[in-house]
PDB file of N, CA and C in Angstrom:
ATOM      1  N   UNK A  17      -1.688   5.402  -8.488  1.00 90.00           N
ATOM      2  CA  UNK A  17      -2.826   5.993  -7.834  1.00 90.00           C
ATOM      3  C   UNK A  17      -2.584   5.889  -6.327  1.00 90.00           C
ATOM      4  N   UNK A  18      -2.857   6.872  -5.571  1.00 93.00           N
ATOM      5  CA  UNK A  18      -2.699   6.713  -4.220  1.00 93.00           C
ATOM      6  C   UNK A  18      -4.461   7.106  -3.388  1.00 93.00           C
ATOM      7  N   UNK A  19      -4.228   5.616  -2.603  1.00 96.00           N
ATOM      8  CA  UNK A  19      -5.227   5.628  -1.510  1.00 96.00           C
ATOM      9  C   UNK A  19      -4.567   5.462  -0.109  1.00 96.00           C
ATOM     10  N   UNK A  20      -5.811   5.605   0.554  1.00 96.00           N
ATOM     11  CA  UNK A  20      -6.090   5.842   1.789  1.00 96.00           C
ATOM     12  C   UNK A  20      -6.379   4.661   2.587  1.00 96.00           C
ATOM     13  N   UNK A  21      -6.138   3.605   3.203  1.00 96.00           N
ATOM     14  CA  UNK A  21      -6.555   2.501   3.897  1.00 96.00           C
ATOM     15  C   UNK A  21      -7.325   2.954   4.714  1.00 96.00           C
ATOM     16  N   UNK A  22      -8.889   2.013   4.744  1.00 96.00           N
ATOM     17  CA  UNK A  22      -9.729   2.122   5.458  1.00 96.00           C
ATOM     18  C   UNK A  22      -9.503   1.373   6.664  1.00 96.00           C
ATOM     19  N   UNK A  23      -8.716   0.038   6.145  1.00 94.00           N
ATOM     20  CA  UNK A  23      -8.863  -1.022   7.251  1.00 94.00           C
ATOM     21  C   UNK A  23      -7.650  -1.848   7.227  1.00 94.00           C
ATOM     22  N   UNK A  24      -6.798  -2.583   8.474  1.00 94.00           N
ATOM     23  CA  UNK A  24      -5.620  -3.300   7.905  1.00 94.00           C
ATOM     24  C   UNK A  24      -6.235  -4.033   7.232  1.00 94.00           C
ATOM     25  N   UNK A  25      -5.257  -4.261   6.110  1.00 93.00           N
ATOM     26  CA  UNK A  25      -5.150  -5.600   5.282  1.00 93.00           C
ATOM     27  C   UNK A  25      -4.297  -6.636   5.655  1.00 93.00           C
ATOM     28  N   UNK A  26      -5.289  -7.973   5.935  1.00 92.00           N
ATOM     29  CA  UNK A  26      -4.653  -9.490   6.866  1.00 92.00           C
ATOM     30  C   UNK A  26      -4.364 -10.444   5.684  1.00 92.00           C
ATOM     31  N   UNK A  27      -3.110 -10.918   5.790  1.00 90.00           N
ATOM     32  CA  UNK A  27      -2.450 -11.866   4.156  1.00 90.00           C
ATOM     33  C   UNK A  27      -1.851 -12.957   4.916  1.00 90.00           C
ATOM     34  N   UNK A  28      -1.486 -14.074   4.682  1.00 90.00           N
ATOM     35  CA  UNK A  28      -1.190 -14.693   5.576  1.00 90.00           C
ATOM     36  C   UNK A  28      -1.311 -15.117   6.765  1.00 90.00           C
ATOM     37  N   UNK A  29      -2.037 -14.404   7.862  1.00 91.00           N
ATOM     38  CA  UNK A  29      -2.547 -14.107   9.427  1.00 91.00           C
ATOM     39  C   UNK A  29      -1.719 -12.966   9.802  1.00 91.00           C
ATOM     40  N   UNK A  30      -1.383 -12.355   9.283  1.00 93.00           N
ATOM     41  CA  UNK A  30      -0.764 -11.270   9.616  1.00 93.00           C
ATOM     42  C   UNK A  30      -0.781  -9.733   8.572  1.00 93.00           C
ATOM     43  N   UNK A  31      -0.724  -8.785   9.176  1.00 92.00           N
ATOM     44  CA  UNK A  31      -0.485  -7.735   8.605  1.00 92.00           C
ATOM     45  C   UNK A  31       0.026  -7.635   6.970  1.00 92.00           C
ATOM     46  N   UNK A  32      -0.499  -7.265   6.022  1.00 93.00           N
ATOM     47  CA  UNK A  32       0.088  -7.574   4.468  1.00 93.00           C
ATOM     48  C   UNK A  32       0.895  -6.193   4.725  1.00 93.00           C
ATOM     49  N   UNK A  33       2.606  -6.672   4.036  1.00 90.00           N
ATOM     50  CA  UNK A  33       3.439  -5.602   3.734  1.00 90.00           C
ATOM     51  C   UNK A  33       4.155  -6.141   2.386  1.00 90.00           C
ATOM     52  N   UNK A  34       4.270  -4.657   1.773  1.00 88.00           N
ATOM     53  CA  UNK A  34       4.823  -4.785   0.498  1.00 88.00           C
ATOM     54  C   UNK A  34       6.450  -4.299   0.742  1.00 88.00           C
ATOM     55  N   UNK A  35       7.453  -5.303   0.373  1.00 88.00           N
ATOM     56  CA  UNK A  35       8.704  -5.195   0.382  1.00 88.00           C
ATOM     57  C   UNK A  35       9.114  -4.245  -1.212  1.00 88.00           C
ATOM     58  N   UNK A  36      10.244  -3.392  -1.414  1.00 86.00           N
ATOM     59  CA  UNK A  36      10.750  -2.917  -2.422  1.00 86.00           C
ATOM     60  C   UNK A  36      11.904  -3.071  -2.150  1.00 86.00           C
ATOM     61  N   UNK A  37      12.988  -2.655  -3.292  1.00 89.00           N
ATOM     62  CA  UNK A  37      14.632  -2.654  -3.205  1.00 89.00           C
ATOM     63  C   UNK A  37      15.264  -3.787  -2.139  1.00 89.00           C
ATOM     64  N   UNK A  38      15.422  -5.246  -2.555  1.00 91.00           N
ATOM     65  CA  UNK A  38      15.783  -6.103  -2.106  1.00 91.00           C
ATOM     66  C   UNK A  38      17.338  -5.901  -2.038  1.00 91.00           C
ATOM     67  N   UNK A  39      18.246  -5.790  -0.661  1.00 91.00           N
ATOM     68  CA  UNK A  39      19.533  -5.590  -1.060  1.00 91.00           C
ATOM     69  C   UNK A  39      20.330  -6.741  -1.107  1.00 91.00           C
ATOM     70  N   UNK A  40      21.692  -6.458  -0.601  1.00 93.00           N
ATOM     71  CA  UNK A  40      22.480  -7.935  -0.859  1.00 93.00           C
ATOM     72  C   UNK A  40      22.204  -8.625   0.300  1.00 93.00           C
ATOM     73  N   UNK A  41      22.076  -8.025   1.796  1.00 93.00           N
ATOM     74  CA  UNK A  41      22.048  -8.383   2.756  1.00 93.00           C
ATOM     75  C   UNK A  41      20.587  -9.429   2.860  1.00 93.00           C
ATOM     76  N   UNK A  42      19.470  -9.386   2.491  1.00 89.00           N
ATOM     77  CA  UNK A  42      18.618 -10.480   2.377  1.00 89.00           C
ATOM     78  C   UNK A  42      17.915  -9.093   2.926  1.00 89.00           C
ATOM     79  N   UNK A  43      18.013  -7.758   3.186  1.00 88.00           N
ATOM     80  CA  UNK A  43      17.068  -6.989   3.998  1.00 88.00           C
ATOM     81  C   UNK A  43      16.398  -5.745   2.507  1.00 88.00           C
ATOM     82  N   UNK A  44      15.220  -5.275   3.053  1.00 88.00           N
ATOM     83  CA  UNK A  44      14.944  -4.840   2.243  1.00 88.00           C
ATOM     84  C   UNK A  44      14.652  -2.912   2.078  1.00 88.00           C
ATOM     85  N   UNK A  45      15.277  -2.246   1.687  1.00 90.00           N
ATOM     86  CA  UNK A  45      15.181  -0.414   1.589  1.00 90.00           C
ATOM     87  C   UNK A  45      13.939  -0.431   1.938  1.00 90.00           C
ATOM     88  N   UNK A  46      12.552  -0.250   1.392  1.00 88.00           N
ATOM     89  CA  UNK A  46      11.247  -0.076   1.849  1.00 88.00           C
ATOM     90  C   UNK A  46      10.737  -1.373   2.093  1.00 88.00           C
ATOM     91  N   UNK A  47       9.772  -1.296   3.154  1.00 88.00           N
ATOM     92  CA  UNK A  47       8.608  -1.836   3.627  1.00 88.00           C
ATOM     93  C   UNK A  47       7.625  -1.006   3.911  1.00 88.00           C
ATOM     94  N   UNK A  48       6.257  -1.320   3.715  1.00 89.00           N
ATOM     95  CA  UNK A  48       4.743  -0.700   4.015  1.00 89.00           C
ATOM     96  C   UNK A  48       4.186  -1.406   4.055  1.00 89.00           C
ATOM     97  N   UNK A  49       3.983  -1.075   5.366  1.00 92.00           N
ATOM     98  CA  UNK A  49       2.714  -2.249   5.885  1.00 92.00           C
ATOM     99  C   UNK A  49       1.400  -1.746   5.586  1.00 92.00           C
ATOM    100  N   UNK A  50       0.679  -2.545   5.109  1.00 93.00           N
ATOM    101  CA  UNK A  50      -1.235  -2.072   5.132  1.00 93.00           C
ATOM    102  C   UNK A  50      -2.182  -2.183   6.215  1.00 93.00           C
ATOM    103  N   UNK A  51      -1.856  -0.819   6.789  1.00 95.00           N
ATOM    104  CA  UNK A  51      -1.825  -0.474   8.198  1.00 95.00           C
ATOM    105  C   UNK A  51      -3.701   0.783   8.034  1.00 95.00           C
ATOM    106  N   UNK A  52      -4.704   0.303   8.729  1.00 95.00           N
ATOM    107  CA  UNK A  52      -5.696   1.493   8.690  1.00 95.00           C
ATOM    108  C   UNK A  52      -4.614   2.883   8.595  1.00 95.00           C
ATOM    109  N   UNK A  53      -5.294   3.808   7.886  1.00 94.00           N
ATOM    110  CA  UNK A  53      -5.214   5.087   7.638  1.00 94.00           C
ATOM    111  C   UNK A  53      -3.582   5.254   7.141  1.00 94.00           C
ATOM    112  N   UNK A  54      -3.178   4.690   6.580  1.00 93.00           N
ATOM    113  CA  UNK A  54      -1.198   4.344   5.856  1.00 93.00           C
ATOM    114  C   UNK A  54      -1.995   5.104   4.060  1.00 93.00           C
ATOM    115  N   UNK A  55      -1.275   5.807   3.509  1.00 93.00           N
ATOM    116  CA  UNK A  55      -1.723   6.231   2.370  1.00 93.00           C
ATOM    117  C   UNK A  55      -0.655   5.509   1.455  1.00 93.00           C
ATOM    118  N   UNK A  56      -1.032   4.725   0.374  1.00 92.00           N
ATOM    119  CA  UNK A  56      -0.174   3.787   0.033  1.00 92.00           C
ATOM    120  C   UNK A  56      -0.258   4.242  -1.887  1.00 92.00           C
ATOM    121  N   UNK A  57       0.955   4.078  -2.310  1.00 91.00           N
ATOM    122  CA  UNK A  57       1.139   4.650  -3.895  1.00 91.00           C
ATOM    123  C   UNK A  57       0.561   3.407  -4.641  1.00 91.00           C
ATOM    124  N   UNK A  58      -0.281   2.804  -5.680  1.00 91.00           N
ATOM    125  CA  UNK A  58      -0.411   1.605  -6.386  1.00 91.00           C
ATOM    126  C   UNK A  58      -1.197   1.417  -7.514  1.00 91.00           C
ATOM    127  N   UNK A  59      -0.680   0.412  -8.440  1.00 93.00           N
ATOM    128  CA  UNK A  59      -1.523   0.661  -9.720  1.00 93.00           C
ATOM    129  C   UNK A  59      -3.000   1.127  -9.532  1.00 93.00           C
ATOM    130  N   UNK A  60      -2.923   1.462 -10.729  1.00 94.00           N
ATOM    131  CA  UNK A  60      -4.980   1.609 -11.049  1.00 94.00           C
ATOM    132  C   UNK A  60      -5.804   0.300 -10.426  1.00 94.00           C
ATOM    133  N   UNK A  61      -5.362  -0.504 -11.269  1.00 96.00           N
ATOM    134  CA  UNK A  61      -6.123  -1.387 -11.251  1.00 96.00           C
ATOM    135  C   UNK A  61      -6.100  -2.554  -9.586  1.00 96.00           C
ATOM    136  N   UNK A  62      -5.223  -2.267  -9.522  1.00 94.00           N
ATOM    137  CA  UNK A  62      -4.848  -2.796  -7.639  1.00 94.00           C
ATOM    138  C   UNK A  62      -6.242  -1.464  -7.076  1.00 94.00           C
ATOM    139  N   UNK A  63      -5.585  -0.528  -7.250  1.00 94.00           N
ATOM    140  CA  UNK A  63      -6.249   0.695  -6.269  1.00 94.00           C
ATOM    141  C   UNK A  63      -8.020   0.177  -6.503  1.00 94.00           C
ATOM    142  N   UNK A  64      -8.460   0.308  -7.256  1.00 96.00           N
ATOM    143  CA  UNK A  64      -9.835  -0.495  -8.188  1.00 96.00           C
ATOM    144  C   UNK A  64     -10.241  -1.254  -7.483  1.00 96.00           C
ATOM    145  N   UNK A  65      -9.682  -2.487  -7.262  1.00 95.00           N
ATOM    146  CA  UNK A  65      -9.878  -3.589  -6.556  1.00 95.00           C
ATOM    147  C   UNK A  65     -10.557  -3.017  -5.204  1.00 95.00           C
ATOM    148  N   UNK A  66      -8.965  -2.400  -4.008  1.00 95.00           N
ATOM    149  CA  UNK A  66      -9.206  -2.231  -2.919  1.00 95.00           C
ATOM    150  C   UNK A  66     -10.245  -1.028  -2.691  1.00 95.00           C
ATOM    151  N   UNK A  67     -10.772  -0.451  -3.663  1.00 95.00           N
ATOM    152  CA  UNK A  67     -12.164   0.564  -3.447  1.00 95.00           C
ATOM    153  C   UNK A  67     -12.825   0.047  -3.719  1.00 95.00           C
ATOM    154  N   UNK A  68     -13.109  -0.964  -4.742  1.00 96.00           N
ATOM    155  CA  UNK A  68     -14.546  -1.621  -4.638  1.00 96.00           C
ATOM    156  C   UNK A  68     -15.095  -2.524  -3.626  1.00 96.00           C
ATOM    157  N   UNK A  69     -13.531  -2.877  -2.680  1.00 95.00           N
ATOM    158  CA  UNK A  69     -14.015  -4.197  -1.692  1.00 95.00           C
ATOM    159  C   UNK A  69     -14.005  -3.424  -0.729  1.00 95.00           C
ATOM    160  N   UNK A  70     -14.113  -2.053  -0.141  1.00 94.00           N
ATOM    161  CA  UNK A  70     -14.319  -1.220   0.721  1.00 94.00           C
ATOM    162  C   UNK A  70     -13.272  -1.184   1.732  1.00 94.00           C
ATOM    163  N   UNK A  71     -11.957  -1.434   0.876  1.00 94.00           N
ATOM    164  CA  UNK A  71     -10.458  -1.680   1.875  1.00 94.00           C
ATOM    165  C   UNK A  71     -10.462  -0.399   1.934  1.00 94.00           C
ATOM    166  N   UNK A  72     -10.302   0.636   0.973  1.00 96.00           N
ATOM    167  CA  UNK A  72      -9.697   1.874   0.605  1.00 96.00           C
ATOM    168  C   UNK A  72     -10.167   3.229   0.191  1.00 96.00           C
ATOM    169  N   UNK A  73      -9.972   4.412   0.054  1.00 96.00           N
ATOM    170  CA  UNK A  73     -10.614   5.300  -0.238  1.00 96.00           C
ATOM    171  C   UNK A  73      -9.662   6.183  -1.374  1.00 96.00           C
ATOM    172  N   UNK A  74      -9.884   6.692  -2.485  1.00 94.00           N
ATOM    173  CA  UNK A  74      -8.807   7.492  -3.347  1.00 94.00           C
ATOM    174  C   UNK A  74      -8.381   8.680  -2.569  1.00 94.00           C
ATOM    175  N   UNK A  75      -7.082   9.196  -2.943  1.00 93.00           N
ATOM    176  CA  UNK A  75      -6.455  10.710  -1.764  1.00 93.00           C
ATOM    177  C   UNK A  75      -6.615  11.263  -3.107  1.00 93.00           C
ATOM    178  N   UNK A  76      -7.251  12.185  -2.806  1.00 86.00           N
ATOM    179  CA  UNK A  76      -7.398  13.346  -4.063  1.00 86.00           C
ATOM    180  C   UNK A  76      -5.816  14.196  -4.026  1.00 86.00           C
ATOM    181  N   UNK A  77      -4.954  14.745  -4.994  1.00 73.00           N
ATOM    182  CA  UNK A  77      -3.359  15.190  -5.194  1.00 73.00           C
ATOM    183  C   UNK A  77      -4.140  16.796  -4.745  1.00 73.00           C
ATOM    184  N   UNK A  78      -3.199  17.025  -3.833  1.00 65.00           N
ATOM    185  CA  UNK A  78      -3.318  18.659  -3.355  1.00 65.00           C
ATOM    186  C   UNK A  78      -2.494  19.387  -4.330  1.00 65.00           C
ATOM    187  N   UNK A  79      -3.246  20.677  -4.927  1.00 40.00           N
ATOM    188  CA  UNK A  79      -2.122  21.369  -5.731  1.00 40.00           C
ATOM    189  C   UNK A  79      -1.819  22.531  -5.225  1.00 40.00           C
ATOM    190  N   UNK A  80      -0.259  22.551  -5.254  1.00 40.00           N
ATOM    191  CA  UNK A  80       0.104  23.594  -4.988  1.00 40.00           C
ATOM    192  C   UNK A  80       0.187  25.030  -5.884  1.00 40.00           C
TER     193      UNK A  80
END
């Protein structure tokens, strides 16, 4: 499901970012930070969460 950040999200004291594809080097292919207005891909039930606690908003899929 993809939303819309309303507001950063703070994890640690800092900015929450989700790392993907860990390589050999210790560095990682993606990072996304949860940055206001960052449209971010994530389960249902994550996405759920961050709309009910008023982090997030759903992006409706544009069809072409």
């Amino acid at each position: 499901m993809r939303v819309k950040l309303l507001s950063h999200v703070i994890e640690n004291g800092g900015i929450k970012v989700a790392r993907r594809h860990r390589q050999p080097d210790g560095t990682y292919l993606k990072e996304v930070p949860f940055v206001a207005g960052e449209v971010i891909e994530m389960s249902d039930t994550s996405a759920q969460k961050y709309i009910a606690a008023g982090l997030a908003e759903l992006v409706q899929e544009s069809q072409s």
